[in-house]
Every structure is written in C-alpha cells, then in structure tokens.
mmCIF file of C-alpha atoms in Angstrom:
data_model
loop_
_atom_site.group_PDB
_atom_site.id
_atom_site.type_symbol
_atom_site.label_atom_id
_atom_site.label_comp_id
_atom_site.label_asym_id
_atom_site.label_seq_id
_atom_site.Cartn_x
_atom_site.Cartn_y
_atom_site.Cartn_z
ATOM 1 C CA MET A 5 -99.948 -13.095 63.616
ATOM 2 C CA ASP A 6 -98.550 -11.997 66.967
ATOM 3 C CA THR A 7 -95.054 -11.033 65.795
ATOM 4 C CA LEU A 8 -94.342 -7.311 65.350
ATOM 5 C CA LEU A 9 -91.593 -6.763 62.781
ATOM 6 C CA VAL A 10 -91.743 -3.053 62.013
ATOM 7 C CA GLY A 11 -90.803 -0.945 65.015
ATOM 8 C CA SER A 12 -89.296 -3.781 67.031
ATOM 9 C CA GLU A 13 -85.750 -3.688 68.343
ATOM 10 C CA VAL A 14 -83.104 -5.666 66.497
ATOM 11 C CA PRO A 15 -80.089 -6.988 68.425
ATOM 12 C CA ARG A 16 -76.910 -5.302 67.145
ATOM 13 C CA VAL A 17 -74.461 -8.178 67.532
ATOM 14 C CA ASP A 18 -71.802 -6.428 65.416
ATOM 15 C CA GLY A 19 -71.857 -3.081 67.234
ATOM 16 C CA LEU A 20 -68.741 -3.642 69.349
ATOM 17 C CA ALA A 21 -66.712 -4.870 66.367
ATOM 18 C CA LYS A 22 -67.740 -1.801 64.345
ATOM 19 C CA VAL A 23 -66.915 0.810 66.981
ATOM 20 C CA THR A 24 -63.560 -0.800 67.811
ATOM 21 C CA GLY A 25 -62.520 -1.119 64.161
ATOM 22 C CA LYS A 26 -62.425 -4.920 64.297
ATOM 23 C CA ALA A 27 -65.394 -5.536 61.980
ATOM 24 C CA VAL A 28 -64.529 -7.256 58.690
ATOM 25 C CA TYR A 29 -66.162 -5.859 55.550
ATOM 26 C CA GLY A 30 -66.171 -7.202 52.006
ATOM 27 C CA ASP A 31 -63.444 -4.731 50.985
ATOM 28 C CA ASP A 32 -61.191 -6.103 53.737
ATOM 29 C CA ILE A 33 -61.057 -9.592 52.218
ATOM 30 C CA ILE A 34 -57.993 -10.435 50.112
ATOM 31 C CA MET A 35 -57.811 -13.604 48.019
ATOM 32 C CA ASN A 36 -55.025 -15.144 45.935
ATOM 33 C CA ASN A 37 -54.908 -13.810 42.355
ATOM 34 C CA MET A 38 -57.608 -11.271 43.185
ATOM 35 C CA LEU A 39 -58.381 -8.673 40.535
ATOM 36 C CA TYR A 40 -60.097 -5.302 40.861
ATOM 37 C CA GLY A 41 -62.543 -3.924 38.336
ATOM 38 C CA VAL A 42 -63.337 -0.312 37.533
ATOM 39 C CA CYS A 43 -66.148 1.126 35.455
ATOM 40 C CA ARG A 44 -65.378 4.270 33.513
ATOM 41 C CA TYR A 45 -68.265 6.399 32.377
ATOM 42 C CA VAL A 46 -68.114 9.005 29.633
ATOM 43 C CA ASP A 47 -67.820 12.708 30.470
ATOM 44 C CA ILE A 48 -70.201 13.694 27.668
ATOM 45 C CA PRO A 49 -73.876 12.824 28.253
ATOM 46 C CA ALA A 50 -74.682 12.383 24.570
ATOM 47 C CA GLY A 51 -72.383 11.380 21.777
ATOM 48 C CA ARG A 52 -70.816 8.492 19.934
ATOM 49 C CA ILE A 53 -67.418 6.860 20.296
ATOM 50 C CA ASP A 54 -65.910 6.337 16.854
ATOM 51 C CA ALA A 55 -62.534 5.019 18.017
ATOM 52 C CA LEU A 56 -60.842 4.061 21.255
ATOM 53 C CA ASP A 57 -57.062 3.780 21.625
ATOM 54 C CA LEU A 58 -56.301 1.550 24.611
ATOM 55 C CA SER A 59 -52.611 1.000 23.834
ATOM 56 C CA GLU A 60 -51.272 3.257 26.621
ATOM 57 C CA ALA A 61 -53.694 1.866 29.209
ATOM 58 C CA GLU A 62 -52.718 -1.705 28.320
ATOM 59 C CA LYS A 63 -49.054 -0.879 29.077
ATOM 60 C CA VAL A 64 -49.784 0.072 32.709
ATOM 61 C CA PRO A 65 -48.212 -2.492 35.083
ATOM 62 C CA GLY A 66 -50.793 -4.815 36.586
ATOM 63 C CA VAL A 67 -53.465 -4.295 33.925
ATOM 64 C CA VAL A 68 -54.881 -7.699 32.976
ATOM 65 C CA ARG A 69 -57.716 -6.829 30.615
ATOM 66 C CA ILE A 70 -59.557 -3.785 29.312
#
C-alpha cells in the first residue's frame, strides 16, 4: 500500500467559511415544527425518586411533552 494516511495533509475546504462566520452547523438549521429536547440529570448521585410532580412544568408555554 503506497498511500500514507496518518501524518498526511488534509485539504481544509471549509476553513474560509469557518473564519468568516459563514459556515453552517447543525445547530444553525431550522425546520418547520422543530422541537428541542433537554435531558435533566439528578443532583444526587445515589437515591430513589418516589414521586415526580410535573404539573408546573407542563404549564410552561411551548412545552409539548415531558
């Protein structure tokens, strides 16, 4: 095999777009009816959840599902 992969130069075709702020990233894309998801982790490393009251969170405008 004559091709050297490790240590060879890679053309940076997106360099100009990145340094000028014109590059498009996944977070820049907006679609119709797009939703955002958030993961919430517990503050206590060990324990058990006996009950969870989501009623106030469900009232927040824009919340679709918890």
